[in-house]
PDB file of C-alpha atoms in Angstrom:
ATOM      1  CA  MET N   1      -8.365  55.852  51.962  1.00  0.00           C
ATOM      2  CA  THR N   2      -5.557  53.536  50.879  1.00  0.00           C
ATOM      3  CA  VAL N   3      -7.955  50.615  50.594  1.00  0.00           C
ATOM      4  CA  LYS N   4     -10.380  52.451  48.311  1.00  0.00           C
ATOM      5  CA  VAL N   5      -7.566  53.497  46.136  1.00  0.00           C
ATOM      6  CA  THR N   6      -6.303  50.063  45.787  1.00  0.00           C
ATOM      7  CA  GLU N   7      -9.612  48.695  45.254  1.00  0.00           C
ATOM      8  CA  ALA N   8     -10.324  51.234  42.370  1.00  0.00           C
ATOM      9  CA  ALA N   9      -6.955  50.434  40.773  1.00  0.00           C
ATOM     10  CA  ALA N  10      -7.781  46.655  40.979  1.00  0.00           C
ATOM     11  CA  ALA N  11     -11.228  47.362  39.333  1.00  0.00           C
ATOM     12  CA  ASP N  12      -9.553  49.530  36.706  1.00  0.00           C
ATOM     13  CA  THR N  13      -7.057  46.742  35.911  1.00  0.00           C
ATOM     14  CA  GLY N  14      -9.726  44.182  35.660  1.00  0.00           C
ATOM     15  CA  VAL N  15     -11.836  46.391  33.141  1.00  0.00           C
ATOM     16  CA  SER N  16      -8.831  47.169  30.990  1.00  0.00           C
ATOM     17  CA  ALA N  17      -7.874  43.579  31.014  1.00  0.00           C
ATOM     18  CA  ALA N  18     -11.190  42.426  29.819  1.00  0.00           C
ATOM     19  CA  SER N  19     -11.283  45.293  27.269  1.00  0.00           C
ATOM     20  CA  ARG N  20      -7.884  44.409  25.998  1.00  0.00           C
ATOM     21  CA  ALA N  21      -9.115  40.609  25.798  1.00  0.00           C
ATOM     22  CA  ARG N  22     -12.110  41.765  23.606  1.00  0.00           C
ATOM     23  CA  THR N  23      -9.899  43.954  21.444  1.00  0.00           C
ATOM     24  CA  GLU N  24      -7.544  41.106  20.918  1.00  0.00           C
ATOM     25  CA  LEU N  25     -10.302  38.829  19.995  1.00  0.00           C
ATOM     26  CA  ALA N  26     -11.653  41.124  17.359  1.00  0.00           C
ATOM     27  CA  ARG N  27      -8.185  41.309  15.983  1.00  0.00           C
ATOM     28  CA  LEU N  28      -7.845  37.501  16.246  1.00  0.00           C
ATOM     29  CA  ILE N  29     -10.863  37.049  14.227  1.00  0.00           C
ATOM     30  CA  SER N  30      -9.844  39.779  11.638  1.00  0.00           C
ATOM     31  CA  TYR N  31      -6.371  38.156  11.293  1.00  0.00           C
ATOM     32  CA  ILE N  32      -8.046  34.541  10.636  1.00  0.00           C
ATOM     33  CA  VAL N  33     -10.352  36.138   8.063  1.00  0.00           C
ATOM     34  CA  PHE N  34      -7.691  37.977   6.229  1.00  0.00           C
ATOM     35  CA  GLY N  35      -5.286  35.090   6.488  1.00  0.00           C
ATOM     36  CA  GLY N  36      -7.910  32.730   5.148  1.00  0.00           C
ATOM     37  CA  VAL N  37      -8.819  35.060   2.160  1.00  0.00           C
ATOM     38  CA  SER N  38      -5.041  35.363   1.573  1.00  0.00           C
ATOM     39  CA  VAL N  39      -4.512  31.603   1.329  1.00  0.00           C
ATOM     40  CA  VAL N  40      -7.591  31.229  -0.908  1.00  0.00           C
ATOM     41  CA  LEU N  41      -6.280  34.174  -3.193  1.00  0.00           C
ATOM     42  CA  SER N  42      -2.776  32.614  -3.334  1.00  0.00           C
ATOM     43  CA  SER N  43      -4.023  29.366  -4.473  1.00  0.00           C
ATOM     44  CA  MET N  44      -6.218  30.970  -7.035  1.00  0.00           C
ATOM     45  CA  ALA N  45      -3.039  32.947  -8.375  1.00  0.00           C
ATOM     46  CA  ALA N  46      -1.429  29.550  -8.803  1.00  0.00           C
ATOM     47  CA  GLY N  47      -3.916  28.771 -11.585  1.00  0.00           C
ATOM     48  CA  LEU N  48      -2.710  31.936 -13.511  1.00  0.00           C
ATOM     49  CA  PRO N  49      -1.093  30.929 -16.824  1.00  0.00           C
ATOM     50  CA  THR N  50       2.652  30.811 -17.141  1.00  0.00           C
ATOM     51  CA  SER N  51       4.574  32.828 -19.671  1.00  0.00           C
ATOM     52  CA  ARG N  52       6.781  31.407 -22.478  1.00  0.00           C
ATOM     53  CA  TRP N  53       9.327  34.170 -21.963  1.00  0.00           C
ATOM     54  CA  GLU N  54       9.441  34.819 -18.439  1.00  0.00           C
ATOM     55  CA  PRO N  55      10.361  32.021 -15.963  1.00  0.00           C
ATOM     56  CA  LEU N  56       8.349  33.283 -13.076  1.00  0.00           C
ATOM     57  CA  GLY N  57       4.950  33.826 -14.902  1.00  0.00           C
ATOM     58  CA  ALA N  58       1.974  36.059 -14.201  1.00  0.00           C
ATOM     59  CA  GLY N  59       1.017  34.227 -10.914  1.00  0.00           C
ATOM     60  CA  THR N  60       4.190  34.562  -9.111  1.00  0.00           C
ATOM     61  CA  PHE N  61       3.920  37.914  -7.620  1.00  0.00           C
ATOM     62  CA  PRO N  62       0.266  37.559  -6.344  1.00  0.00           C
ATOM     63  CA  LYS N  63       1.155  34.287  -5.032  1.00  0.00           C
ATOM     64  CA  LEU N  64       4.180  35.726  -3.239  1.00  0.00           C
ATOM     65  CA  VAL N  65       2.301  38.645  -1.789  1.00  0.00           C
ATOM     66  CA  PHE N  66      -0.727  36.579  -0.601  1.00  0.00           C
ATOM     67  CA  ALA N  67       1.437  33.936   0.823  1.00  0.00           C
ATOM     68  CA  LEU N  68       3.446  36.540   2.674  1.00  0.00           C
ATOM     69  CA  LEU N  69       0.142  38.185   3.964  1.00  0.00           C
ATOM     70  CA  ALA N  70      -1.027  34.878   5.175  1.00  0.00           C
ATOM     71  CA  VAL N  71       2.254  34.266   7.126  1.00  0.00           C
ATOM     72  CA  LEU N  72       2.032  37.745   8.637  1.00  0.00           C
ATOM     73  CA  CYS N  73      -1.626  37.204   9.611  1.00  0.00           C
ATOM     74  CA  LEU N  74      -0.476  33.770  11.216  1.00  0.00           C
ATOM     75  CA  ILE N  75       2.122  35.536  13.339  1.00  0.00           C
ATOM     76  CA  ALA N  76      -0.231  38.225  14.241  1.00  0.00           C
ATOM     77  CA  ALA N  77      -2.983  35.640  15.231  1.00  0.00           C
ATOM     78  CA  VAL N  78      -0.376  33.901  17.584  1.00  0.00           C
ATOM     79  CA  ARG N  79       0.464  37.178  19.139  1.00  0.00           C
ATOM     80  CA  SER N  80      -3.205  37.953  19.749  1.00  0.00           C
ATOM     81  CA  ILE N  81      -3.704  34.639  21.374  1.00  0.00           C
ATOM     82  CA  ILE N  82      -0.881  35.180  23.663  1.00  0.00           C
ATOM     83  CA  GLU N  83      -2.217  38.676  24.531  1.00  0.00           C
ATOM     84  CA  ILE N  84      -5.721  37.147  25.283  1.00  0.00           C
ATOM     85  CA  VAL N  85      -4.062  34.751  27.643  1.00  0.00           C
ATOM     86  CA  ARG N  86      -2.058  37.385  29.363  1.00  0.00           C
ATOM     87  CA  ALA N  87      -5.234  39.611  29.665  1.00  0.00           C
ATOM     88  CA  GLY N  88      -7.029  36.809  31.725  1.00  0.00           C
ATOM     89  CA  GLY N  89      -8.859  34.998  29.064  1.00  0.00           C
ATOM     90  CA  LEU N  90     -12.282  35.578  27.483  1.00  0.00           C
ATOM     91  CA  ALA N  91     -14.614  36.085  30.457  1.00  0.00           C
ATOM     92  CA  GLY N  92     -17.549  38.053  29.428  1.00  0.00           C
ATOM     93  CA  VAL N  93     -16.638  38.166  25.779  1.00  0.00           C
ATOM     94  CA  GLY N  94     -19.773  36.209  24.652  1.00  0.00           C
ATOM     95  CA  ALA N  95     -22.108  38.999  26.016  1.00  0.00           C
ATOM     96  CA  ALA N  96     -19.922  41.752  24.723  1.00  0.00           C
ATOM     97  CA  PHE N  97     -19.779  40.070  21.227  1.00  0.00           C
ATOM     98  CA  THR N  98     -23.594  39.638  21.173  1.00  0.00           C
ATOM     99  CA  GLN N  99     -23.830  43.417  22.019  1.00  0.00           C
ATOM    100  CA  TRP N 100     -21.298  44.152  19.244  1.00  0.00           C
ATOM    101  CA  LEU N 101     -23.318  42.239  16.839  1.00  0.00           C
ATOM    102  CA  TYR N 102     -26.613  43.899  17.747  1.00  0.00           C
ATOM    103  CA  VAL N 103     -25.070  47.367  17.505  1.00  0.00           C
ATOM    104  CA  ARG N 104     -23.743  46.567  13.886  1.00  0.00           C
ATOM    105  CA  ARG N 105     -26.601  44.392  12.663  1.00  0.00           C
ATOM    106  CA  VAL N 106     -27.527  46.732   9.770  1.00  0.00           C
ATOM    107  CA  SER N 107     -23.842  46.909   8.482  1.00  0.00           C
ATOM    108  CA  ILE N 108     -23.616  43.087   8.925  1.00  0.00           C
ATOM    109  CA  GLY N 109     -26.900  42.626   7.005  1.00  0.00           C
ATOM    110  CA  LEU N 110     -25.707  45.124   4.131  1.00  0.00           C
ATOM    111  CA  PHE N 111     -22.575  43.024   3.609  1.00  0.00           C
ATOM    112  CA  ALA N 112     -24.577  39.731   3.581  1.00  0.00           C
ATOM    113  CA  LEU N 113     -26.898  41.401   1.241  1.00  0.00           C
ATOM    114  CA  PHE N 114     -24.101  42.479  -0.999  1.00  0.00           C
ATOM    115  CA  ALA N 115     -22.678  39.094  -1.079  1.00  0.00           C
ATOM    116  CA  VAL N 116     -26.012  37.653  -2.015  1.00  0.00           C
ATOM    117  CA  TYR N 117     -26.246  40.306  -4.818  1.00  0.00           C
ATOM    118  CA  LEU N 118     -22.818  39.437  -6.242  1.00  0.00           C
ATOM    119  CA  GLY N 119     -23.968  35.746  -6.155  1.00  0.00           C
ATOM    120  CA  VAL N 120     -27.124  36.370  -8.066  1.00  0.00           C
ATOM    121  CA  LEU N 121     -25.907  39.074 -10.570  1.00  0.00           C
ATOM    122  CA  PRO N 122     -24.725  36.447 -13.240  1.00  0.00           C
ATOM    123  CA  TRP N 123     -28.236  34.838 -13.276  1.00  0.00           C
ATOM    124  CA  THR N 124     -30.559  37.802 -12.840  1.00  0.00           C
ATOM    125  CA  GLY N 125     -28.636  40.545 -14.707  1.00  0.00           C
ATOM    126  CA  PHE N 126     -27.480  43.923 -13.709  1.00  0.00           C
ATOM    127  CA  SER N 127     -30.997  45.621 -13.640  1.00  0.00           C
ATOM    128  CA  LEU N 128     -32.869  43.204 -11.718  1.00  0.00           C
ATOM    129  CA  ALA N 129     -30.287  42.389  -9.159  1.00  0.00           C
ATOM    130  CA  SER N 130     -29.434  45.901  -8.648  1.00  0.00           C
ATOM    131  CA  PHE N 131     -33.006  46.999  -8.400  1.00  0.00           C
ATOM    132  CA  VAL N 132     -33.753  44.302  -5.570  1.00  0.00           C
ATOM    133  CA  PHE N 133     -30.504  45.085  -3.758  1.00  0.00           C
ATOM    134  CA  LEU N 134     -30.953  48.695  -3.598  1.00  0.00           C
ATOM    135  CA  LEU N 135     -34.472  48.403  -2.740  1.00  0.00           C
ATOM    136  CA  ILE N 136     -33.752  46.269   0.218  1.00  0.00           C
ATOM    137  CA  ALA N 137     -30.666  48.195   1.290  1.00  0.00           C
ATOM    138  CA  GLN N 138     -32.517  51.422   1.388  1.00  0.00           C
ATOM    139  CA  LEU N 139     -35.290  49.882   3.388  1.00  0.00           C
ATOM    140  CA  MET N 140     -32.877  48.367   5.769  1.00  0.00           C
ATOM    141  CA  ILE N 141     -31.172  51.687   6.335  1.00  0.00           C
ATOM    142  CA  ALA N 142     -34.189  54.087   6.399  1.00  0.00           C
ATOM    143  CA  GLY N 143     -36.924  51.816   7.839  1.00  0.00           C
ATOM    144  CA  VAL N 144     -40.281  50.729   6.422  1.00  0.00           C
ATOM    145  CA  SER N 145     -42.913  53.168   6.090  1.00  0.00           C
ATOM    146  CA  ARG N 146     -45.235  54.405   3.084  1.00  0.00           C
ATOM    147  CA  ARG N 147     -43.147  57.137   2.191  1.00  0.00           C
ATOM    148  CA  THR N 148     -39.761  55.269   2.451  1.00  0.00           C
ATOM    149  CA  VAL N 149     -41.042  52.520   0.320  1.00  0.00           C
ATOM    150  CA  MET N 150     -42.136  54.808  -2.451  1.00  0.00           C
ATOM    151  CA  GLN N 151     -38.886  56.744  -2.185  1.00  0.00           C
ATOM    152  CA  SER N 152     -36.775  53.483  -2.303  1.00  0.00           C
ATOM    153  CA  ILE N 153     -38.549  52.050  -5.341  1.00  0.00           C
ATOM    154  CA  ILE N 154     -38.171  55.306  -7.306  1.00  0.00           C
ATOM    155  CA  ALA N 155     -34.409  55.499  -6.317  1.00  0.00           C
ATOM    156  CA  ALA N 156     -33.967  51.852  -6.993  1.00  0.00           C
ATOM    157  CA  LEU N 157     -35.538  52.109 -10.394  1.00  0.00           C
ATOM    158  CA  ILE N 158     -33.456  55.155 -11.473  1.00  0.00           C
ATOM    159  CA  PHE N 159     -30.183  53.667 -10.325  1.00  0.00           C
ATOM    160  CA  SER N 160     -30.601  50.225 -11.645  1.00  0.00           C
ATOM    161  CA  VAL N 161     -32.639  50.494 -14.927  1.00  0.00           C
ATOM    162  CA  GLY N 162     -31.486  54.033 -15.389  1.00  0.00           C
ATOM    163  CA  LEU N 163     -27.852  53.132 -15.174  1.00  0.00           C
ATOM    164  CA  ASN N 164     -28.268  50.234 -17.361  1.00  0.00           C
ATOM    165  CA  LEU N 165     -29.909  52.467 -20.094  1.00  0.00           C
ATOM    166  CA  LEU N 166     -27.255  55.154 -19.726  1.00  0.00           C
ATOM    167  CA  PHE N 167     -24.348  52.752 -20.156  1.00  0.00           C
ATOM    168  CA  ALA N 168     -25.944  50.860 -23.012  1.00  0.00           C
ATOM    169  CA  GLU N 169     -27.354  54.056 -24.994  1.00  0.00           C
ATOM    170  CA  VAL N 170     -24.668  56.781 -24.191  1.00  0.00           C
ATOM    171  CA  PHE N 171     -21.296  54.779 -23.513  1.00  0.00           C
ATOM    172  CA  ASN N 172     -22.298  51.714 -25.652  1.00  0.00           C
ATOM    173  CA  VAL N 173     -21.231  49.457 -22.678  1.00  0.00           C
ATOM    174  CA  PHE N 174     -23.664  46.763 -21.926  1.00  0.00           C
ATOM    175  CA  LEU N 175     -23.885  45.667 -18.329  1.00  0.00           C
ATOM    176  CA  PRO N 176     -24.578  41.883 -17.529  1.00  0.00           C
ATOM    177  CA  ARG N 177     -28.031  40.689 -18.804  1.00  0.00           C
ATOM    178  CA  GLY N 178     -27.991  37.500 -16.827  1.00  0.00           C
ATOM    179  CA  VAL N 179     -28.836  33.921 -17.683  1.00  0.00           C
ATOM    180  CA  LEU N 180     -32.584  34.535 -17.263  1.00  0.00           C
ATOM    181  CA  PHE N 181     -32.821  37.166 -19.739  1.00  0.00           C
ATOM    182  CA  ALA N 182     -30.046  36.171 -22.169  1.00  0.00           C
ATOM    183  CA  GLY N 183     -32.650  34.620 -24.511  1.00  0.00           C
TER     184      GLY N 183
END
């Protein structure tokens, strides 16, 4: 009986160590991403104009905040690496990461689609970019069938062209027209 309890405890320790390693890897990736974004935003804040009356200027506070965030992310990343090594390394992380990506494929796809949307918005304008974005996003979430395609087209038209008309006619606010239609 003692041998079975010892083996079960050893198995639980192995599972929890692998689980801790995977969790720490996810944290490490997030720390790297947030730290990298903080460094980029800190360097962009350096380009803000300085004031004639204030010695620090407009970019000082954002630079300070983003630099501090980058340093904290670096410290947290080092701690995550130490925890991964303590937990026994990254055995089986590749398969777990692949499974994680597969489960979250729609969310990741939507974020990628949103990035493309933001990239093409200045060229295509709000109405066209929003129509295509909403149509593809709805089909990604609901699946493709005759009924969902029709519903997605109607909803995308209402929320892209309809919002553009609402803002232009009621609020007198003009959404981006894009380079293609600026003529």
